Short mmCIF file of C-alpha atoms in Angstrom, two decimals:
data_model
loop_
_atom_site.label_atom_id
_atom_site.label_comp_id
_atom_site.label_asym_id
_atom_site.label_seq_id
_atom_site.Cartn_x
_atom_site.Cartn_y
_atom_site.Cartn_z
CA MET F 1 104.94 98.63 110.63
CA GLY F 2 101.90 100.25 111.83
CA THR F 3 100.81 102.08 108.95
CA LEU F 4 100.93 105.71 110.34
CA PHE F 5 104.77 105.93 109.07
CA GLU F 6 106.06 103.23 107.09
CA PRO F 7 109.74 102.59 105.66
CA PHE F 8 110.18 104.71 102.92
CA THR F 9 110.97 102.69 99.64
CA ASP F 10 110.05 104.97 96.75
CA VAL F 11 111.99 103.86 93.24
CA VAL F 12 112.60 107.76 93.73
CA PRO F 13 113.53 109.74 96.34
CA SER F 14 111.78 113.21 96.87
CA PHE F 15 110.33 115.20 99.35
CA PHE F 16 106.59 114.11 98.71
CA GLY F 17 107.35 110.78 98.28
CA TRP F 18 108.72 110.62 102.07
CA LEU F 19 105.55 112.34 103.03
CA ASN F 20 102.87 110.88 101.42
CA GLN F 21 104.24 107.62 102.62
CA GLY F 22 101.00 106.94 105.75
CA PRO F 23 97.63 107.29 105.11
CA LEU F 24 97.83 110.38 107.22
CA THR F 25 100.97 111.88 106.78
CA LEU F 26 100.94 114.55 103.74
CA THR F 27 96.62 115.24 105.43
CA ILE F 28 98.25 116.34 109.23
CA PHE F 29 101.27 117.94 106.71
CA LEU F 30 98.98 120.62 104.57
CA HIS F 31 96.13 120.35 107.01
CA THR F 32 99.81 122.47 110.21
CA ILE F 33 100.67 124.49 106.91
CA ILE F 34 97.44 125.93 106.06
CA ILE F 35 95.82 125.82 108.69
CA LEU F 36 97.64 127.36 111.80
CA PRO F 37 98.72 130.22 109.43
CA MET F 38 94.43 130.90 109.22
CA PHE F 39 94.39 131.28 113.09
CA TRP F 40 97.21 134.12 113.06
CA ILE F 41 95.42 135.08 110.32
CA TYR F 42 92.11 135.40 112.60
CA PHE F 43 93.60 137.02 115.38
CA SER F 44 96.03 139.43 113.86
CA GLU F 45 91.60 140.06 111.88
CA LYS F 46 90.66 140.66 115.41
CA LYS F 47 93.10 142.55 117.01
CA ARG F 48 92.93 145.10 113.91
CA LEU F 49 88.62 145.39 113.97
CA ASN F 50 89.49 145.83 118.10
CA LYS F 51 91.11 148.82 117.81
CA MET I 1 88.52 149.26 123.40
CA ALA I 2 89.10 145.80 123.39
CA ASN I 3 86.07 144.76 124.78
CA LYS I 4 83.82 146.11 121.69
CA ASN I 5 81.94 142.60 119.89
CA VAL I 6 83.22 142.25 116.67
CA SER I 7 83.08 139.84 114.49
CA VAL I 8 85.71 138.45 112.60
CA TRP I 9 83.40 136.59 110.48
CA THR I 10 81.84 138.79 109.63
CA SER I 11 85.10 140.90 107.86
CA ILE I 12 86.20 140.97 104.15
CA PRO I 13 89.72 141.64 104.24
CA PHE I 14 89.87 138.04 107.07
CA TRP I 15 87.99 136.04 104.59
CA ARG I 16 91.02 137.89 102.08
CA ARG I 17 94.13 137.31 103.34
CA SER I 18 92.63 133.74 104.04
CA ALA I 19 91.88 133.25 100.80
CA ALA I 20 94.91 134.99 99.13
CA TRP I 21 97.67 132.72 101.19
CA VAL I 22 94.95 129.12 100.30
CA THR I 23 95.51 130.15 96.94
CA GLY I 24 98.65 131.50 97.17
CA PHE I 25 100.56 128.36 98.88
CA ALA I 26 98.43 125.89 96.82
CA THR I 27 100.02 127.08 93.61
CA ILE I 28 103.39 127.20 95.00
CA LEU I 29 103.36 123.82 96.21
CA LEU I 30 101.42 122.37 92.67
CA ILE I 31 104.78 123.91 90.56
CA TRP I 32 106.69 121.99 93.35
CA LEU I 33 104.81 119.29 93.23
CA SER I 34 105.37 119.50 89.15
CA PHE I 35 108.58 119.69 88.82
CA ASP I 36 109.59 116.95 92.04
CA THR I 37 107.91 114.92 89.65
CA LEU I 38 109.71 115.14 86.56
CA GLY I 39 112.09 113.55 88.78
CA GLN I 40 109.87 110.11 89.00
CA ILE I 41 108.95 110.79 85.16
CA THR I 42 112.47 110.71 83.37
CA MET I 43 113.62 108.05 81.07
CA GLY I 44 116.66 106.22 81.81
CA THR I 45 119.31 105.45 80.00
CA ASP I 46 120.74 102.62 77.98
CA ALA I 47 123.51 103.25 81.66
CA ASP I 48 120.95 103.09 83.64
CA LEU I 49 120.20 99.09 82.75
CA LEU I 50 123.57 98.63 82.71
CA ASN I 51 124.20 99.20 85.88
CA LYS I 52 121.25 97.97 87.19
CA VAL I 53 119.92 101.54 88.69
CA THR I 54 116.43 101.20 88.92
CA LYS I 55 114.06 103.65 87.18
CA ARG I 56 111.04 103.72 87.24
CA VAL I 57 110.35 104.55 83.69
CA PRO I 58 113.38 102.17 82.30
CA ALA I 59 114.98 103.12 78.86
CA ALA I 60 113.80 102.44 76.00
CA THR I 61 116.52 99.50 75.21
CA VAL I 62 114.80 97.92 78.19
CA ILE I 63 113.04 95.55 75.08
CA ASN I 64 116.47 93.39 74.98
CA TYR I 65 115.73 92.73 78.28
CA LYS I 66 113.14 89.78 80.36
CA ILE I 67 111.01 91.73 82.64
CA GLY I 68 109.46 90.06 85.52
CA TYR I 69 107.21 91.16 87.60
CA GLU I 70 107.39 90.68 91.56
CA MET I 71 105.79 90.84 94.47
CA SER I 72 107.57 93.63 97.17
CA LYS I 73 107.39 92.35 100.79
CA GLU I 74 108.00 95.48 101.33
CA ARG I 75 106.00 97.62 99.35
CA GLY I 76 103.49 95.90 99.81
CA HIS I 77 102.58 95.34 95.74
CA GLU I 78 103.86 93.68 92.46
CA VAL I 79 106.88 95.32 91.71
CA PRO I 80 108.57 94.78 87.59
CA THR I 81 111.93 93.59 87.10
CA ILE I 82 114.74 93.73 85.15
CA GLY I 83 116.40 90.39 84.53
CA GLU I 84 118.23 88.80 81.79
CA LYS I 85 118.99 89.46 77.79
CA GLN I 86 115.84 88.61 76.32
CA PRO I 87 115.85 88.74 71.89
CA PHE I 88 112.69 90.76 70.73
CA PHE I 89 111.62 89.91 67.91
CA GLY I 90 115.05 87.25 67.17
CA LYS I 91 117.80 90.69 67.68
CA GLU I 92 119.33 92.56 70.57
CA TRP I 93 118.26 96.35 69.71
CA SER I 94 120.42 99.65 69.83
CA ASP I 95 119.75 102.73 71.89
CA LYS I 96 118.82 104.55 68.26
CA ASP I 97 116.33 101.63 66.60
CA ALA I 98 115.03 100.77 70.27
CA ALA I 99 113.97 104.69 70.49
CA ALA I 100 112.68 105.00 66.93
CA LEU I 101 110.26 101.29 67.42
CA LEU I 102 109.23 102.63 70.73
CA HIS I 103 108.02 105.41 69.19
CA LEU I 104 106.50 103.74 66.19
CA GLY I 105 104.12 101.44 68.85
CA LYS I 106 102.99 105.11 71.32
CA LEU I 107 102.03 106.95 67.68
CA THR I 108 100.73 104.40 66.56
CA SER I 109 98.90 103.38 69.66
CA GLN I 110 97.15 106.49 69.40
CA ALA I 111 96.58 106.93 65.75
CA LYS I 112 94.20 103.34 66.49
CA ASN I 113 92.88 105.24 69.40
CA CYS I 114 94.19 101.77 71.69
CA MET I 115 92.32 104.64 74.34
CA ASP I 116 88.77 104.27 72.68
CA CYS I 117 88.26 101.35 74.67
CA HIS I 118 91.57 99.58 76.89
CA THR I 119 93.05 101.38 79.57
CA LEU I 120 97.45 102.36 79.07
CA LEU I 121 99.11 103.95 83.10
CA GLY I 122 95.69 104.80 84.41
CA ASN I 123 94.27 106.96 81.59
CA GLY I 124 91.23 105.45 78.36
CA ALA I 125 88.53 103.46 79.42
CA TYR I 126 87.64 99.95 80.21
CA TYR I 127 85.40 98.35 77.60
CA ALA I 128 89.06 95.60 77.04
CA PRO I 129 91.20 94.56 78.70
CA ASP I 130 93.99 96.66 80.99
CA LEU I 131 97.17 97.18 78.70
CA THR I 132 99.76 98.91 81.40
CA LYS I 133 100.72 95.24 81.76
CA ALA I 134 99.61 93.12 79.34
CA TRP I 135 103.49 92.10 77.98
CA LEU I 136 103.73 90.19 81.45
CA ASP I 137 100.47 88.80 80.72
CA PRO I 138 100.60 84.76 82.05
CA ALA I 139 98.39 84.00 79.09
CA TRP I 140 100.78 85.57 76.68
CA GLN I 141 103.30 82.72 77.77
CA ASP I 142 104.79 79.47 76.39
CA GLY I 143 101.90 77.57 77.65
CA GLY I 144 99.54 80.06 77.92
CA PRO I 145 95.97 79.86 75.82
CA LEU I 146 96.45 82.98 73.32
CA GLN I 147 100.04 82.52 72.31
CA GLY I 148 98.86 79.18 71.50
CA MET I 149 96.51 80.51 69.59
CA THR I 150 97.76 82.66 67.31
CA GLY I 151 100.56 79.22 66.83
CA LYS I 152 104.01 81.61 67.34
CA SER I 153 106.00 80.11 69.76
CA THR I 154 107.52 83.81 71.44
CA VAL I 155 105.24 86.06 74.06
CA GLU I 156 106.67 90.12 71.36
CA GLU I 157 105.43 87.02 67.71
CA ALA I 158 101.71 86.10 68.93
CA ILE I 159 100.71 90.08 69.83
CA ALA I 160 101.61 90.92 67.00
CA GLU I 161 99.60 88.34 65.00
CA PHE I 162 96.90 88.49 67.45
CA LEU I 163 97.92 92.73 66.90
CA GLN I 164 97.11 92.56 62.68
CA ASN I 165 94.44 90.26 62.55
CA PRO I 166 92.53 90.02 66.56
CA SER I 167 89.10 89.71 65.21
CA GLN I 168 89.74 86.62 63.64
CA TYR I 169 90.78 84.97 67.57
CA PRO I 170 88.59 85.06 70.27
CA THR I 171 90.21 86.81 73.25
CA HIS I 172 87.39 88.16 74.53
CA ALA I 173 84.18 88.18 75.70
CA ARG I 174 84.26 92.12 73.91
CA MET I 175 86.31 90.85 70.24
CA MET I 176 88.72 93.49 69.19
CA PRO I 177 87.96 94.75 65.56
CA ASN I 178 89.86 94.45 63.05
CA LEU I 179 92.39 98.27 62.71
CA GLY I 180 94.88 97.37 59.79
CA ILE I 181 97.73 97.51 62.16
CA THR I 182 100.99 96.39 60.01
CA ALA I 183 103.33 94.35 60.77
CA ASP I 184 106.04 97.31 61.84
CA GLU I 185 103.19 98.92 63.80
CA ALA I 186 102.45 95.88 64.93
CA LYS I 187 106.02 95.29 65.86
CA GLY I 188 105.91 98.82 68.09
CA LEU I 189 103.27 98.10 69.16
CA VAL I 190 104.68 95.31 71.45
CA ALA I 191 107.65 96.87 72.15
CA PHE I 192 105.61 99.95 73.17
CA LEU I 193 103.65 97.56 75.23
CA LYS I 194 107.20 95.61 76.37
CA HIS I 195 108.44 98.46 78.02
CA MET I 196 105.63 99.69 79.17
CA SER I 197 105.15 96.28 81.45
CA SER I 198 108.32 97.63 83.47
CA ILE I 199 106.97 100.40 84.31
CA ASP I 200 107.01 101.18 88.31
CA THR I 201 102.94 101.56 88.23
CA ASN I 202 103.41 101.29 91.64
CA GLY I 203 101.11 98.14 91.91
CA PHE I 204 98.93 99.44 89.09
CA PRO I 205 96.35 97.92 88.22
CA ARG I 206 96.28 95.70 90.96
CA ASN I 207 93.63 93.10 89.68
CA PHE I 208 96.72 92.02 87.57
CA SER I 209 96.45 88.19 86.99
CA LYS I 210 98.79 86.37 88.16
CA SER I 211 98.47 82.40 86.24
CA VAL I 212 97.13 80.77 83.63
CA GLU I 213 94.94 79.35 85.22
CA THR I 214 93.63 82.97 87.34
CA PHE I 215 92.92 83.72 83.70
CA LYS I 216 91.18 81.29 83.09
CA ALA I 217 89.00 81.30 85.44
CA GLY I 218 87.82 84.91 84.09
CA GLY I 219 90.31 86.75 86.91
CA THR I 220 91.89 88.29 84.57
CA HIS I 221 93.15 92.03 85.22
CA ALA I 222 90.00 94.82 83.51
CA ARG I 223 87.52 93.38 83.75
#
């Protein structure tokens, strides 16, 4: 198996266990969920300032 | 007005909204993680042991079973295994008695400040050996140098004997001082150690020695 996605082998299944199976999955998820809305915040502020 | 040269980076509302978003999201994530952890660390029950339900933290009655430590190919590290029944100090402990003994062991480990020198489940010091998997240390098993040193014939009796008279036995370069541990407290501590070794710690500690040979060669855990 590759190292990015590995089979789920946790004793107690959990969303975070599933998310953290590979070294990059959690990082990518957190960046997606935190950084993407910041783009939206940036552009909406820009629009507001332009008015 | 669309071409007016404005900078969002100097806008206070932008930073305020960004900070609110990141802080708010992180707070929700941490609260969620805390509740998620509860399921992982909740102790199993005696029924789980009988029905072979795998729990990360087994019930106190796990002291009635033989604990193994086997390489799991799919997880890539050793995992504790709960084997057949094994008398602990010559008897089988009831749910209530096992829990009481484990509680005494935990209180003693706190009262005697084991963590001043040892590491338990990742907490403590590395002045003395890591105790997380100490119960499984080959040196304490049949034929192991530490069990032989105490003249006892079981792991629990050997460790209990050592704990009551640690300064008599040269186990480590930095010898353990005599802490005035009583016979009952020593029993409790051994139960505490046995239970701890049965906890699935995702392969921690990593450098746990796997054979008497590696131990004799200085390859013990916690150096």
